[in-house]
PDB file of C-alpha atoms in Angstrom:
ATOM      1  CA  MET A   1     -60.621 -38.485  60.984  1.00  0.00           C
ATOM      2  CA  ALA A   2     -63.627 -37.355  58.917  1.00  0.00           C
ATOM      3  CA  ASP A   3     -64.624 -34.954  61.713  1.00  0.00           C
ATOM      4  CA  ASP A   4     -61.161 -33.342  61.579  1.00  0.00           C
ATOM      5  CA  LYS A   5     -61.445 -32.950  57.815  1.00  0.00           C
ATOM      6  CA  ASP A   6     -64.962 -31.486  58.096  1.00  0.00           C
ATOM      7  CA  GLN A   7     -63.747 -29.101  60.804  1.00  0.00           C
ATOM      8  CA  ARG A   8     -60.805 -27.996  58.615  1.00  0.00           C
ATOM      9  CA  ILE A   9     -63.140 -27.430  55.645  1.00  0.00           C
ATOM     10  CA  LEU A  10     -65.441 -25.363  57.854  1.00  0.00           C
ATOM     11  CA  GLU A  11     -62.470 -23.316  59.112  1.00  0.00           C
ATOM     12  CA  LEU A  12     -61.306 -22.678  55.537  1.00  0.00           C
ATOM     13  CA  GLN A  13     -64.816 -21.640  54.477  1.00  0.00           C
ATOM     14  CA  LEU A  14     -65.035 -19.230  57.412  1.00  0.00           C
ATOM     15  CA  GLU A  15     -61.600 -17.817  56.538  1.00  0.00           C
ATOM     16  CA  LEU A  16     -62.700 -17.317  52.935  1.00  0.00           C
ATOM     17  CA  GLU A  17     -65.862 -15.528  54.077  1.00  0.00           C
ATOM     18  CA  ARG A  18     -63.766 -13.316  56.389  1.00  0.00           C
ATOM     19  CA  ILE A  19     -61.465 -12.418  53.493  1.00  0.00           C
ATOM     20  CA  LYS A  20     -64.425 -11.695  51.207  1.00  0.00           C
ATOM     21  CA  ALA A  21     -66.010  -9.548  53.931  1.00  0.00           C
ATOM     22  CA  GLN A  22     -63.036  -7.205  53.676  1.00  0.00           C
ATOM     23  CA  GLY A  23     -64.596  -6.191  50.387  1.00  0.00           C
ATOM     24  CA  ASN A  24     -61.414  -5.371  48.501  1.00  0.00           C
ATOM     25  CA  LEU A  25     -62.873  -5.019  45.011  1.00  0.00           C
ATOM     26  CA  GLN A  26     -59.393  -4.547  43.580  1.00  0.00           C
ATOM     27  CA  PHE A  27     -58.578  -8.220  44.203  1.00  0.00           C
ATOM     28  CA  ASP A  28     -62.028  -9.830  44.250  1.00  0.00           C
ATOM     29  CA  ALA A  29     -63.458  -8.725  40.911  1.00  0.00           C
ATOM     30  CA  TYR A  30     -62.019  -8.591  37.414  1.00  0.00           C
ATOM     31  CA  GLN A  31     -62.258  -4.994  36.227  1.00  0.00           C
ATOM     32  CA  THR A  32     -62.358  -3.610  32.711  1.00  0.00           C
ATOM     33  CA  VAL A  33     -64.576  -1.117  30.919  1.00  0.00           C
ATOM     34  CA  LEU A  34     -66.580  -4.035  29.523  1.00  0.00           C
ATOM     35  CA  THR A  35     -67.034  -5.739  32.896  1.00  0.00           C
ATOM     36  CA  ARG A  36     -69.881  -3.470  33.951  1.00  0.00           C
ATOM     37  CA  ARG A  37     -71.758  -4.146  30.706  1.00  0.00           C
ATOM     38  CA  TYR A  38     -71.189  -7.803  29.973  1.00  0.00           C
ATOM     39  CA  CYS A  39     -69.914  -9.706  33.025  1.00  0.00           C
ATOM     40  CA  SER A  40     -72.018 -11.228  35.726  1.00  0.00           C
ATOM     41  CA  ALA A  41     -70.786 -10.864  39.296  1.00  0.00           C
ATOM     42  CA  ALA A  42     -69.886 -14.568  39.321  1.00  0.00           C
ATOM     43  CA  MET A  43     -67.812 -14.267  36.142  1.00  0.00           C
ATOM     44  CA  SER A  44     -66.062 -11.157  37.426  1.00  0.00           C
ATOM     45  CA  GLU A  45     -65.179 -12.963  40.657  1.00  0.00           C
ATOM     46  CA  LEU A  46     -63.973 -16.042  38.770  1.00  0.00           C
ATOM     47  CA  PHE A  47     -61.484 -13.981  36.726  1.00  0.00           C
ATOM     48  CA  SER A  48     -60.335 -11.881  39.705  1.00  0.00           C
ATOM     49  CA  GLN A  49     -56.743 -11.845  40.926  1.00  0.00           C
ATOM     50  CA  ARG A  50     -57.714 -13.589  44.166  1.00  0.00           C
ATOM     51  CA  SER A  51     -59.469 -16.392  42.293  1.00  0.00           C
ATOM     52  CA  ARG A  52     -56.662 -16.782  39.747  1.00  0.00           C
ATOM     53  CA  ILE A  53     -53.925 -17.031  42.378  1.00  0.00           C
ATOM     54  CA  GLY A  54     -56.095 -19.297  44.537  1.00  0.00           C
ATOM     55  CA  ILE A  55     -56.508 -21.639  41.571  1.00  0.00           C
ATOM     56  CA  TRP A  56     -52.720 -21.631  41.033  1.00  0.00           C
ATOM     57  CA  ARG A  57     -52.235 -22.608  44.673  1.00  0.00           C
ATOM     58  CA  LYS A  58     -54.756 -25.438  44.349  1.00  0.00           C
ATOM     59  CA  LEU A  59     -52.970 -26.650  41.207  1.00  0.00           C
ATOM     60  CA  TRP A  60     -49.587 -26.525  42.956  1.00  0.00           C
ATOM     61  CA  LEU A  61     -51.044 -28.536  45.842  1.00  0.00           C
ATOM     62  CA  ALA A  62     -52.505 -31.121  43.451  1.00  0.00           C
ATOM     63  CA  LEU A  63     -49.148 -31.342  41.652  1.00  0.00           C
ATOM     64  CA  ALA A  64     -47.238 -31.812  44.921  1.00  0.00           C
ATOM     65  CA  GLU A  65     -49.732 -34.436  46.159  1.00  0.00           C
ATOM     66  CA  SER A  66     -49.456 -36.310  42.869  1.00  0.00           C
ATOM     67  CA  GLU A  67     -45.668 -36.244  42.972  1.00  0.00           C
ATOM     68  CA  ARG A  68     -45.723 -37.558  46.536  1.00  0.00           C
ATOM     69  CA  ALA A  69     -48.105 -40.329  45.449  1.00  0.00           C
ATOM     70  CA  LEU A  70     -45.665 -41.214  42.652  1.00  0.00           C
ATOM     71  CA  GLY A  71     -42.933 -41.735  45.238  1.00  0.00           C
ATOM     72  CA  ILE A  72     -41.118 -38.399  45.346  1.00  0.00           C
ATOM     73  CA  ASP A  73     -40.348 -38.375  49.060  1.00  0.00           C
ATOM     74  CA  ASN A  74     -38.706 -34.968  49.358  1.00  0.00           C
ATOM     75  CA  ILE A  75     -42.230 -33.500  49.297  1.00  0.00           C
ATOM     76  CA  THR A  76     -43.128 -34.080  52.926  1.00  0.00           C
ATOM     77  CA  ILE A  77     -46.553 -34.492  54.505  1.00  0.00           C
ATOM     78  CA  GLU A  78     -45.816 -31.413  56.623  1.00  0.00           C
ATOM     79  CA  ALA A  79     -45.115 -29.371  53.489  1.00  0.00           C
ATOM     80  CA  LEU A  80     -48.399 -30.541  51.948  1.00  0.00           C
ATOM     81  CA  GLU A  81     -50.248 -29.542  55.117  1.00  0.00           C
ATOM     82  CA  GLU A  82     -48.642 -26.112  54.981  1.00  0.00           C
ATOM     83  CA  MET A  83     -49.703 -25.725  51.350  1.00  0.00           C
ATOM     84  CA  ARG A  84     -53.270 -26.681  52.329  1.00  0.00           C
ATOM     85  CA  SER A  85     -53.262 -24.072  55.085  1.00  0.00           C
ATOM     86  CA  HIS A  86     -52.366 -21.308  52.583  1.00  0.00           C
ATOM     87  CA  LEU A  87     -54.848 -22.055  49.797  1.00  0.00           C
ATOM     88  CA  TYR A  88     -56.762 -18.819  50.262  1.00  0.00           C
ATOM     89  CA  VAL A  89     -55.102 -15.564  49.239  1.00  0.00           C
ATOM     90  CA  THR A  90     -55.059 -12.675  51.717  1.00  0.00           C
ATOM     91  CA  ASP A  91     -54.621  -8.984  50.936  1.00  0.00           C
ATOM     92  CA  SER A  92     -51.147  -9.036  52.513  1.00  0.00           C
ATOM     93  CA  ASP A  93     -50.183 -11.785  50.029  1.00  0.00           C
ATOM     94  CA  PHE A  94     -50.960  -9.354  47.202  1.00  0.00           C
ATOM     95  CA  GLU A  95     -48.727  -6.667  48.688  1.00  0.00           C
ATOM     96  CA  THR A  96     -45.805  -9.080  49.064  1.00  0.00           C
ATOM     97  CA  ALA A  97     -46.320 -10.431  45.545  1.00  0.00           C
ATOM     98  CA  ARG A  98     -46.468  -6.858  44.185  1.00  0.00           C
ATOM     99  CA  VAL A  99     -43.053  -6.104  45.686  1.00  0.00           C
ATOM    100  CA  GLU A 100     -41.639  -9.356  44.258  1.00  0.00           C
ATOM    101  CA  GLU A 101     -43.181  -8.659  40.849  1.00  0.00           C
ATOM    102  CA  LYS A 102     -41.296  -5.358  40.667  1.00  0.00           C
ATOM    103  CA  LYS A 103     -38.044  -7.266  41.246  1.00  0.00           C
ATOM    104  CA  ARG A 104     -38.782 -10.230  38.966  1.00  0.00           C
ATOM    105  CA  ARG A 105     -40.970  -8.512  36.323  1.00  0.00           C
ATOM    106  CA  HIS A 106     -43.237 -11.549  36.068  1.00  0.00           C
ATOM    107  CA  ASP A 107     -46.509 -12.020  37.964  1.00  0.00           C
ATOM    108  CA  VAL A 108     -46.460 -15.833  38.138  1.00  0.00           C
ATOM    109  CA  MET A 109     -42.832 -15.912  39.264  1.00  0.00           C
ATOM    110  CA  ALA A 110     -43.552 -13.318  41.955  1.00  0.00           C
ATOM    111  CA  VAL A 111     -46.438 -15.342  43.378  1.00  0.00           C
ATOM    112  CA  SER A 112     -44.534 -18.641  43.230  1.00  0.00           C
ATOM    113  CA  TYR A 113     -41.456 -17.017  44.814  1.00  0.00           C
ATOM    114  CA  PHE A 114     -43.626 -15.696  47.639  1.00  0.00           C
ATOM    115  CA  ALA A 115     -45.223 -19.124  48.136  1.00  0.00           C
ATOM    116  CA  GLY A 116     -41.823 -20.778  48.434  1.00  0.00           C
ATOM    117  CA  ALA A 117     -40.148 -18.058  50.489  1.00  0.00           C
ATOM    118  CA  SER A 118     -42.962 -18.025  53.037  1.00  0.00           C
ATOM    119  CA  SER A 119     -42.676 -21.786  53.565  1.00  0.00           C
ATOM    120  CA  ASP A 120     -40.945 -23.296  56.587  1.00  0.00           C
ATOM    121  CA  TYR A 121     -39.899 -26.277  54.498  1.00  0.00           C
ATOM    122  CA  ALA A 122     -36.736 -26.213  52.408  1.00  0.00           C
ATOM    123  CA  ASP A 123     -38.216 -28.771  50.023  1.00  0.00           C
ATOM    124  CA  MET A 124     -40.939 -26.330  49.050  1.00  0.00           C
ATOM    125  CA  ARG A 125     -38.385 -23.565  48.460  1.00  0.00           C
ATOM    126  CA  VAL A 126     -36.501 -25.933  46.166  1.00  0.00           C
ATOM    127  CA  ALA A 127     -39.724 -26.962  44.414  1.00  0.00           C
ATOM    128  CA  ARG A 128     -40.838 -23.380  43.755  1.00  0.00           C
ATOM    129  CA  PRO A 129     -38.844 -22.810  40.520  1.00  0.00           C
ATOM    130  CA  CYS A 130     -39.795 -26.273  39.313  1.00  0.00           C
ATOM    131  CA  ILE A 131     -43.479 -25.633  39.917  1.00  0.00           C
ATOM    132  CA  TRP A 132     -43.232 -22.263  38.185  1.00  0.00           C
ATOM    133  CA  TYR A 133     -41.433 -23.774  35.201  1.00  0.00           C
ATOM    134  CA  CYS A 134     -43.886 -26.653  34.765  1.00  0.00           C
ATOM    135  CA  CYS A 135     -47.097 -24.789  35.406  1.00  0.00           C
ATOM    136  CA  SER A 136     -46.528 -21.428  33.785  1.00  0.00           C
ATOM    137  CA  SER A 137     -44.096 -21.685  30.912  1.00  0.00           C
ATOM    138  CA  GLY A 138     -46.077 -24.069  28.733  1.00  0.00           C
ATOM    139  CA  SER A 139     -43.003 -26.255  28.564  1.00  0.00           C
ATOM    140  CA  GLY A 140     -44.971 -29.491  28.386  1.00  0.00           C
ATOM    141  CA  TYR A 141     -42.564 -31.042  30.876  1.00  0.00           C
ATOM    142  CA  HIS A 142     -43.905 -33.849  33.000  1.00  0.00           C
ATOM    143  CA  PRO A 143     -43.584 -33.370  36.795  1.00  0.00           C
ATOM    144  CA  LEU A 144     -41.182 -36.306  37.001  1.00  0.00           C
ATOM    145  CA  ARG A 145     -38.866 -34.518  34.583  1.00  0.00           C
ATOM    146  CA  CYS A 146     -38.937 -31.523  36.930  1.00  0.00           C
ATOM    147  CA  HIS A 147     -37.966 -33.790  39.786  1.00  0.00           C
ATOM    148  CA  GLN A 148     -34.987 -35.033  37.773  1.00  0.00           C
ATOM    149  CA  LEU A 149     -33.852 -31.449  37.232  1.00  0.00           C
ATOM    150  CA  PHE A 150     -33.865 -30.663  40.959  1.00  0.00           C
ATOM    151  CA  ARG A 151     -32.968 -33.911  42.712  1.00  0.00           C
ATOM    152  CA  ASP A 152     -29.194 -33.263  42.918  1.00  0.00           C
TER     153      ASP A 152
END
């Protein structure tokens, strides 16, 4: 079991290196006039679009895992595995999110819509607005309250 996990981590690290090797500065580095003067490369990468969306995905995964641990069974193990397999953001993800952002006029909603729409699991498509509402609106709602909103 540990070997499978180590192998998966290695695969994800290699995928991340492959994505970084594409060298798309537009998504991999935060850019402003002040960036060149005051930001280190590490800070610029941390605040990049790819990093920001990757962190959102990790938060959504942690939220879904926690809800499953609390007994919310409509978040399946298969759905969690799919979320794990899409933690790293590709350039094509940005293009799809850009199209959705034009429709929805909200960057977080566009990314969360794309995450749900690209899922093979209906439960994740249902969870998408709940995740967006809890994680981006500053509502202060507890995840269990979100579950109550969407369980019917």
